[in-house]
PDB file of C-alpha atoms in Angstrom:
ATOM      1  CA  ALA A1151     -12.045 -99.143 -14.942  1.00  0.00           C
ATOM      2  CA  ASP A1152     -11.764 -95.522 -13.729  1.00  0.00           C
ATOM      3  CA  PRO A1153     -10.402 -93.263 -16.481  1.00  0.00           C
ATOM      4  CA  VAL A1154     -10.864 -90.088 -14.429  1.00  0.00           C
ATOM      5  CA  HIS A1155      -8.728 -91.526 -11.641  1.00  0.00           C
ATOM      6  CA  LEU A1156      -6.113 -92.714 -14.159  1.00  0.00           C
ATOM      7  CA  ALA A1157      -5.974 -89.260 -15.762  1.00  0.00           C
ATOM      8  CA  LYS A1158      -5.446 -87.680 -12.340  1.00  0.00           C
ATOM      9  CA  TYR A1159      -2.693 -90.235 -11.686  1.00  0.00           C
ATOM     10  CA  TYR A1160      -0.884 -89.093 -14.847  1.00  0.00           C
ATOM     11  CA  GLU A1161      -1.215 -85.463 -13.795  1.00  0.00           C
ATOM     12  CA  GLU A1162       0.057 -86.220 -10.284  1.00  0.00           C
ATOM     13  CA  ASN A1163       3.096 -87.867 -11.866  1.00  0.00           C
ATOM     14  CA  ASN A1164       3.859 -84.671 -13.821  1.00  0.00           C
ATOM     15  CA  ALA A1165       2.553 -85.452 -17.272  1.00  0.00           C
ATOM     16  CA  ASP A1166       2.489 -82.216 -19.293  1.00  0.00           C
ATOM     17  CA  ALA A1167      -0.687 -83.092 -21.182  1.00  0.00           C
ATOM     18  CA  LEU A1168      -3.030 -85.995 -21.775  1.00  0.00           C
ATOM     19  CA  LEU A1169      -3.970 -87.420 -25.175  1.00  0.00           C
ATOM     20  CA  ILE A1170      -7.260 -89.343 -25.155  1.00  0.00           C
ATOM     21  CA  TYR A1171      -8.493 -91.491 -28.035  1.00  0.00           C
ATOM     22  CA  ASP A1172     -12.230 -92.144 -28.172  1.00  0.00           C
ATOM     23  CA  MET A1173     -12.389 -95.692 -29.523  1.00  0.00           C
ATOM     24  CA  SER A1174     -16.172 -96.040 -29.243  1.00  0.00           C
ATOM     25  CA  ASP A1175     -17.994 -97.934 -31.976  1.00  0.00           C
ATOM     26  CA  SER A1176     -21.531 -96.559 -31.806  1.00  0.00           C
ATOM     27  CA  ASP A1177     -23.270 -93.218 -31.284  1.00  0.00           C
ATOM     28  CA  GLU A1178     -24.351 -94.290 -27.802  1.00  0.00           C
ATOM     29  CA  THR A1179     -20.871 -95.329 -26.664  1.00  0.00           C
ATOM     30  CA  HIS A1180     -19.479 -92.185 -28.342  1.00  0.00           C
ATOM     31  CA  GLU A1181     -21.715 -90.007 -26.145  1.00  0.00           C
ATOM     32  CA  ASP A1182     -20.609 -92.015 -23.093  1.00  0.00           C
ATOM     33  CA  ALA A1183     -16.966 -91.472 -24.078  1.00  0.00           C
ATOM     34  CA  LEU A1184     -17.570 -87.744 -24.425  1.00  0.00           C
ATOM     35  CA  ASP A1185     -19.051 -87.674 -20.912  1.00  0.00           C
ATOM     36  CA  ILE A1186     -15.926 -89.391 -19.588  1.00  0.00           C
ATOM     37  CA  ILE A1187     -13.685 -86.960 -21.487  1.00  0.00           C
ATOM     38  CA  LYS A1188     -15.634 -84.049 -20.001  1.00  0.00           C
ATOM     39  CA  SER A1189     -15.181 -85.480 -16.488  1.00  0.00           C
ATOM     40  CA  ILE A1190     -11.468 -85.908 -17.129  1.00  0.00           C
ATOM     41  CA  CYS A1191     -11.097 -82.333 -18.408  1.00  0.00           C
ATOM     42  CA  GLU A1192     -12.991 -80.955 -15.423  1.00  0.00           C
ATOM     43  CA  GLY A1193     -10.726 -82.812 -13.001  1.00  0.00           C
ATOM     44  CA  LEU A1194      -7.343 -81.858 -14.490  1.00  0.00           C
ATOM     45  CA  ASP A1195      -5.214 -78.740 -14.666  1.00  0.00           C
ATOM     46  CA  ILE A1196      -3.085 -80.063 -17.545  1.00  0.00           C
ATOM     47  CA  PRO A1197      -4.251 -79.753 -21.162  1.00  0.00           C
ATOM     48  CA  VAL A1198      -6.231 -82.618 -22.677  1.00  0.00           C
ATOM     49  CA  TYR A1199      -6.136 -83.471 -26.387  1.00  0.00           C
ATOM     50  CA  GLY A1200      -9.133 -85.350 -27.767  1.00  0.00           C
ATOM     51  CA  ALA A1201      -8.836 -87.715 -30.716  1.00  0.00           C
ATOM     52  CA  GLY A1202     -10.659 -90.599 -32.309  1.00  0.00           C
ATOM     53  CA  ASN A1203     -14.144 -91.108 -33.656  1.00  0.00           C
ATOM     54  CA  VAL A1204     -14.219 -87.822 -35.592  1.00  0.00           C
ATOM     55  CA  LYS A1205     -16.544 -88.032 -38.565  1.00  0.00           C
ATOM     56  CA  ARG A1206     -17.761 -84.435 -38.939  1.00  0.00           C
ATOM     57  CA  MET A1207     -17.260 -80.932 -37.561  1.00  0.00           C
ATOM     58  CA  GLU A1208     -19.788 -81.638 -34.803  1.00  0.00           C
ATOM     59  CA  ASP A1209     -17.408 -84.255 -33.338  1.00  0.00           C
ATOM     60  CA  ILE A1210     -14.591 -81.696 -33.098  1.00  0.00           C
ATOM     61  CA  LYS A1211     -17.032 -79.269 -31.472  1.00  0.00           C
ATOM     62  CA  LYS A1212     -18.056 -81.893 -28.905  1.00  0.00           C
ATOM     63  CA  LEU A1213     -14.425 -82.642 -27.982  1.00  0.00           C
ATOM     64  CA  LEU A1214     -13.613 -78.965 -27.546  1.00  0.00           C
ATOM     65  CA  TYR A1215     -16.820 -78.242 -25.625  1.00  0.00           C
ATOM     66  CA  ALA A1216     -16.011 -81.214 -23.368  1.00  0.00           C
ATOM     67  CA  GLY A1217     -12.942 -79.243 -22.336  1.00  0.00           C
ATOM     68  CA  CYS A1218     -10.183 -80.491 -24.641  1.00  0.00           C
ATOM     69  CA  LYS A1219      -7.491 -77.933 -25.441  1.00  0.00           C
ATOM     70  CA  LYS A1220      -7.116 -79.476 -28.899  1.00  0.00           C
ATOM     71  CA  ALA A1221      -9.023 -81.916 -31.044  1.00  0.00           C
ATOM     72  CA  ALA A1222      -7.235 -84.155 -33.513  1.00  0.00           C
ATOM     73  CA  LEU A1223      -8.213 -85.046 -37.052  1.00  0.00           C
ATOM     74  CA  ASN A1224      -7.212 -88.522 -38.245  1.00  0.00           C
ATOM     75  CA  TYR A1225      -5.556 -87.969 -41.617  1.00  0.00           C
ATOM     76  CA  GLU A1226      -5.839 -91.650 -42.454  1.00  0.00           C
ATOM     77  CA  LYS A1227      -9.520 -90.832 -43.120  1.00  0.00           C
ATOM     78  CA  GLN A1228     -10.193 -88.650 -46.146  1.00  0.00           C
ATOM     79  CA  SER A1229     -13.328 -87.291 -44.464  1.00  0.00           C
ATOM     80  CA  ASN A1230     -11.096 -85.770 -41.762  1.00  0.00           C
ATOM     81  CA  VAL A1231      -8.843 -84.184 -44.388  1.00  0.00           C
ATOM     82  CA  ASP A1232     -11.962 -82.762 -46.030  1.00  0.00           C
ATOM     83  CA  ILE A1233     -13.159 -80.936 -42.881  1.00  0.00           C
ATOM     84  CA  THR A1234      -9.777 -79.423 -41.942  1.00  0.00           C
ATOM     85  CA  VAL A1235     -10.492 -75.931 -43.271  1.00  0.00           C
ATOM     86  CA  GLU A1236     -14.000 -75.859 -41.815  1.00  0.00           C
ATOM     87  CA  VAL A1237     -13.005 -76.858 -38.265  1.00  0.00           C
ATOM     88  CA  SER A1238      -9.912 -74.668 -38.237  1.00  0.00           C
ATOM     89  CA  GLN A1239     -11.838 -71.601 -39.364  1.00  0.00           C
ATOM     90  CA  LYS A1240     -14.591 -72.317 -36.837  1.00  0.00           C
ATOM     91  CA  PHE A1241     -12.445 -73.053 -33.776  1.00  0.00           C
ATOM     92  CA  GLY A1242      -8.971 -71.714 -34.667  1.00  0.00           C
ATOM     93  CA  LYS A1243      -5.905 -73.552 -35.915  1.00  0.00           C
ATOM     94  CA  ASP A1244      -4.491 -73.576 -32.363  1.00  0.00           C
ATOM     95  CA  LYS A1245      -7.307 -76.005 -31.451  1.00  0.00           C
ATOM     96  CA  ILE A1246      -6.563 -78.473 -34.276  1.00  0.00           C
ATOM     97  CA  ALA A1247      -3.973 -81.266 -34.327  1.00  0.00           C
ATOM     98  CA  ILE A1248      -3.450 -83.872 -37.032  1.00  0.00           C
ATOM     99  CA  CYS A1249      -2.960 -87.596 -36.295  1.00  0.00           C
ATOM    100  CA  PHE A1250      -1.233 -89.661 -38.953  1.00  0.00           C
ATOM    101  CA  SER A1251       0.794 -92.806 -39.470  1.00  0.00           C
ATOM    102  CA  ASP A1252       1.596 -92.443 -43.182  1.00  0.00           C
ATOM    103  CA  TYR A1253       3.764 -89.362 -43.674  1.00  0.00           C
ATOM    104  CA  LYS A1254       2.565 -89.122 -47.291  1.00  0.00           C
ATOM    105  CA  LYS A1255      -0.840 -88.030 -45.973  1.00  0.00           C
ATOM    106  CA  ILE A1256       0.898 -84.946 -44.591  1.00  0.00           C
ATOM    107  CA  THR A1257       3.176 -84.287 -47.567  1.00  0.00           C
ATOM    108  CA  ASP A1258       0.212 -84.633 -49.940  1.00  0.00           C
ATOM    109  CA  ASN A1259      -1.677 -82.056 -47.857  1.00  0.00           C
ATOM    110  CA  ARG A1260       1.262 -79.935 -46.640  1.00  0.00           C
ATOM    111  CA  GLN A1261      -0.234 -76.515 -47.360  1.00  0.00           C
ATOM    112  CA  LEU A1262      -3.547 -77.507 -45.790  1.00  0.00           C
ATOM    113  CA  VAL A1263      -1.821 -78.881 -42.668  1.00  0.00           C
ATOM    114  CA  ASP A1264       0.564 -75.947 -42.229  1.00  0.00           C
ATOM    115  CA  THR A1265      -2.208 -73.393 -42.721  1.00  0.00           C
ATOM    116  CA  TYR A1266      -5.001 -74.956 -40.670  1.00  0.00           C
ATOM    117  CA  ALA A1267      -3.419 -77.058 -37.902  1.00  0.00           C
ATOM    118  CA  SER A1268      -1.042 -76.350 -35.034  1.00  0.00           C
ATOM    119  CA  GLU A1269       0.457 -79.740 -34.193  1.00  0.00           C
ATOM    120  CA  LEU A1270       1.100 -83.212 -35.583  1.00  0.00           C
ATOM    121  CA  ILE A1271       0.701 -86.526 -33.759  1.00  0.00           C
ATOM    122  CA  LEU A1272       2.560 -89.429 -35.348  1.00  0.00           C
ATOM    123  CA  VAL A1273       0.901 -92.682 -34.314  1.00  0.00           C
ATOM    124  CA  ASP A1274       3.502 -95.006 -35.869  1.00  0.00           C
ATOM    125  CA  GLU A1275       6.972 -94.502 -34.431  1.00  0.00           C
ATOM    126  CA  ASN A1276       8.446 -96.614 -37.243  1.00  0.00           C
ATOM    127  CA  ASN A1277       7.897 -93.616 -39.528  1.00  0.00           C
ATOM    128  CA  VAL A1278       9.763 -91.048 -37.413  1.00  0.00           C
ATOM    129  CA  LYS A1279      12.625 -90.626 -39.881  1.00  0.00           C
ATOM    130  CA  ASP A1280      10.194 -89.990 -42.729  1.00  0.00           C
ATOM    131  CA  ALA A1281       8.000 -87.672 -40.653  1.00  0.00           C
ATOM    132  CA  MET A1282      10.714 -85.427 -39.241  1.00  0.00           C
ATOM    133  CA  PHE A1283      10.900 -82.995 -42.141  1.00  0.00           C
ATOM    134  CA  ILE A1284       7.394 -83.004 -43.580  1.00  0.00           C
ATOM    135  CA  SER A1285       6.201 -79.879 -41.799  1.00  0.00           C
ATOM    136  CA  ASP A1286       7.380 -77.069 -39.559  1.00  0.00           C
ATOM    137  CA  LEU A1287       4.675 -77.934 -37.023  1.00  0.00           C
ATOM    138  CA  GLU A1288       5.507 -79.442 -33.646  1.00  0.00           C
ATOM    139  CA  LEU A1289       5.441 -83.237 -33.630  1.00  0.00           C
ATOM    140  CA  ILE A1290       4.318 -85.608 -30.881  1.00  0.00           C
ATOM    141  CA  VAL A1291       5.428 -89.218 -31.379  1.00  0.00           C
ATOM    142  CA  THR A1292       3.423 -92.189 -30.133  1.00  0.00           C
ATOM    143  CA  LEU A1293       5.716 -94.867 -28.716  1.00  0.00           C
ATOM    144  CA  LYS A1294       3.798 -98.134 -28.694  1.00  0.00           C
ATOM    145  CA  ASP A1295       6.447-100.382 -27.198  1.00  0.00           C
ATOM    146  CA  SER A1296       8.173-100.058 -23.868  1.00  0.00           C
ATOM    147  CA  VAL A1297      11.494 -98.277 -24.326  1.00  0.00           C
ATOM    148  CA  THR A1298      14.257 -96.989 -22.059  1.00  0.00           C
ATOM    149  CA  LEU A1299      14.374 -93.425 -20.790  1.00  0.00           C
ATOM    150  CA  HIS A1300      17.474 -92.890 -22.924  1.00  0.00           C
ATOM    151  CA  ARG A1301      15.564 -93.973 -26.045  1.00  0.00           C
ATOM    152  CA  ILE A1302      12.794 -91.499 -25.204  1.00  0.00           C
ATOM    153  CA  LEU A1303      15.490 -88.841 -24.729  1.00  0.00           C
ATOM    154  CA  GLU A1304      16.844 -89.634 -28.204  1.00  0.00           C
ATOM    155  CA  TYR A1305      13.422 -88.851 -29.665  1.00  0.00           C
ATOM    156  CA  LEU A1306      13.095 -85.638 -27.678  1.00  0.00           C
ATOM    157  CA  GLU A1307      16.534 -84.468 -28.849  1.00  0.00           C
ATOM    158  CA  ILE A1308      15.190 -84.300 -32.411  1.00  0.00           C
ATOM    159  CA  PRO A1309      14.304 -80.605 -32.825  1.00  0.00           C
ATOM    160  CA  CYS A1310      10.840 -81.083 -34.373  1.00  0.00           C
ATOM    161  CA  ILE A1311       9.714 -83.583 -31.708  1.00  0.00           C
ATOM    162  CA  THR A1312       8.176 -81.732 -28.776  1.00  0.00           C
ATOM    163  CA  GLY A1313       6.569 -84.651 -26.984  1.00  0.00           C
ATOM    164  CA  VAL A1314       6.085 -88.379 -26.699  1.00  0.00           C
ATOM    165  CA  THR A1315       2.989 -90.328 -25.780  1.00  0.00           C
ATOM    166  CA  GLY A1316       1.701 -93.868 -25.833  1.00  0.00           C
ATOM    167  CA  TYR A1317       2.419 -97.164 -24.143  1.00  0.00           C
ATOM    168  CA  ALA A1318       6.061 -96.293 -23.488  1.00  0.00           C
ATOM    169  CA  ILE A1319       5.008 -93.330 -21.369  1.00  0.00           C
ATOM    170  CA  HIS A1320       2.210 -95.280 -19.700  1.00  0.00           C
ATOM    171  CA  THR A1321       4.656 -97.945 -18.551  1.00  0.00           C
ATOM    172  CA  SER A1322       7.235 -95.323 -17.520  1.00  0.00           C
ATOM    173  CA  ILE A1323       4.903 -92.893 -15.748  1.00  0.00           C
ATOM    174  CA  MET A1324       6.625 -93.439 -12.384  1.00  0.00           C
ATOM    175  CA  GLU A1325       9.909 -92.471 -14.077  1.00  0.00           C
ATOM    176  CA  LEU A1326       8.562 -89.299 -15.676  1.00  0.00           C
ATOM    177  CA  ASN A1327      10.412 -87.025 -13.257  1.00  0.00           C
ATOM    178  CA  SER A1328      13.614 -88.955 -13.980  1.00  0.00           C
ATOM    179  CA  LEU A1329      13.003 -88.520 -17.708  1.00  0.00           C
ATOM    180  CA  LYS A1330      12.446 -84.802 -17.268  1.00  0.00           C
ATOM    181  CA  ALA A1331      15.621 -84.502 -15.176  1.00  0.00           C
ATOM    182  CA  LEU A1332      17.541 -86.412 -17.863  1.00  0.00           C
ATOM    183  CA  CYS A1333      16.175 -84.068 -20.530  1.00  0.00           C
ATOM    184  CA  LYS A1334      17.146 -81.013 -18.481  1.00  0.00           C
ATOM    185  CA  GLU A1335      20.657 -82.411 -17.908  1.00  0.00           C
ATOM    186  CA  ASN A1336      20.958 -82.763 -21.680  1.00  0.00           C
ATOM    187  CA  GLY A1337      19.959 -79.166 -22.360  1.00  0.00           C
ATOM    188  CA  LEU A1338      16.338 -79.778 -23.346  1.00  0.00           C
ATOM    189  CA  GLU A1339      13.669 -77.396 -22.139  1.00  0.00           C
ATOM    190  CA  VAL A1340      11.185 -79.186 -19.897  1.00  0.00           C
ATOM    191  CA  ASP A1341       8.344 -78.270 -17.601  1.00  0.00           C
ATOM    192  CA  MET A1342       9.389 -79.498 -14.171  1.00  0.00           C
TER     193      MET A1342
END
């Protein structure tokens, strides 16, 4: 009901960044979502990644101008693959992330991804094993189901995985400091 308050709650519980998916289904609700994203970005000190509802370069521009540190292209949509070069050259590869569930979308476009994006976001954790070696880019894994802190640690111990997001983090947000302490105890670099 109050996404700005929820975003602040995540920040107060030491989230390192926030990934927001715009799931709007019309131009009007898309503009409303962008207003909410802008309010969230204005109220947080942590980086915000914007994703979802990208159809053209203008949508990437709107996410970045709303205050997002990065905007994500959905590589399950060919139209997003097609605008990769354009948005990267316009805004810089450090502002572009790639969302995917099928690792073949990345392997089929490996040179494009490695040249014009700075990070990967895997939205289907079932494909982690296939996605681990498809690129040298940092990889964030979306964990849809609730999992233990030790299971999250197992993901973070994989060298290419630099972050986790999704329902598992949402349900464990009160344990985020415990997760970070567990990571630190296991020799992983974390932002405390």
